[in-house]
Each structure stands twice: as structure tokens, then as C-alpha cells.
Amino acid sequence: MEVNDLESARRAGKQFGYPLMVKSKRLAYDGRGNAVAKSEEELSSAIT
């Protein structure tokens, strides 16, 4: 699922549940650009 902002990340959390693995579209290799959101409260830091 493509996530472009915090609201679409919240929708993904509701659809798939937590934890969510958030991956960067660019320069994401060897774990770089990836973050785990264990709850809705952690989403904003995971997508920035």
C-alpha cells in the first residue's frame, strides 16, 4: 500500500493492524529508510 502522508498511514494501520513496517520509496536499502510503527502514536515519527 502506498502511504504519502500521516492520514494514509493511519488508514493502513486500521486496515492491516500494527505493527506496520514503513519503507521509504527512495534510498531504502540494507534497512535504511525503514521504520516500525507499533501503534498509531508512533506513525508520525515513522513516516518522517
CSV table of C-alpha atoms in Angstrom, one decimal:
chain,number,residue,atom,x,y,z
A,1,MET,CA,0.0,0.0,0.0
A,2,GLU,CA,1.4,3.4,-0.9
A,3,VAL,CA,1.5,5.8,2.0
A,4,ASN,CA,2.1,9.5,1.2
A,5,ASP,CA,1.1,11.2,4.4
A,6,LEU,CA,0.1,10.6,8.0
A,7,GLU,CA,-3.6,10.2,7.2
A,8,SER,CA,-2.9,7.4,4.6
A,9,ALA,CA,-0.6,5.8,7.2
A,10,ARG,CA,-3.4,5.8,9.7
A,11,ARG,CA,-5.7,4.1,7.2
A,12,ALA,CA,-3.1,1.5,6.6
A,13,GLY,CA,-2.9,0.9,10.3
A,14,LYS,CA,-6.6,0.4,10.5
A,15,GLN,CA,-6.7,-1.9,7.5
A,16,PHE,CA,-3.7,-4.1,8.4
A,17,GLY,CA,-3.2,-3.6,12.1
A,18,TYR,CA,0.0,-3.0,14.0
A,19,PRO,CA,2.9,-3.2,13.9
A,20,LEU,CA,3.5,-1.6,10.5
A,21,MET,CA,6.7,-1.7,8.6
A,22,VAL,CA,7.1,1.7,6.9
A,23,LYS,CA,9.6,1.7,4.0
A,24,SER,CA,11.0,4.7,2.1
A,25,LYS,CA,10.3,5.0,-1.6
A,26,ARG,CA,13.9,6.2,-2.2
A,27,LEU,CA,17.3,5.2,-1.0
A,28,ALA,CA,15.9,2.3,1.1
A,29,TYR,CA,18.5,-0.5,1.1
A,30,ASP,CA,20.1,-2.6,3.8
A,31,GLY,CA,17.4,-1.5,6.3
A,32,ARG,CA,17.9,2.3,5.7
A,33,GLY,CA,14.8,4.3,5.3
A,34,ASN,CA,12.7,1.7,7.1
A,35,ALA,CA,10.8,2.2,10.4
A,36,VAL,CA,8.4,0.1,12.5
A,37,ALA,CA,5.3,1.7,14.0
A,38,LYS,CA,4.0,-0.4,16.8
A,39,SER,CA,0.9,1.9,17.3
A,40,GLU,CA,-0.9,4.8,15.8
A,41,GLU,CA,1.0,7.1,18.1
A,42,GLU,CA,4.3,6.0,16.5
A,43,LEU,CA,3.3,6.7,13.0
A,44,SER,CA,4.3,10.3,12.7
A,45,SER,CA,7.9,9.6,13.7
A,46,ALA,CA,7.9,6.5,11.4
A,47,ILE,CA,6.9,8.4,8.2
A,48,THR,CA,9.2,11.4,8.6
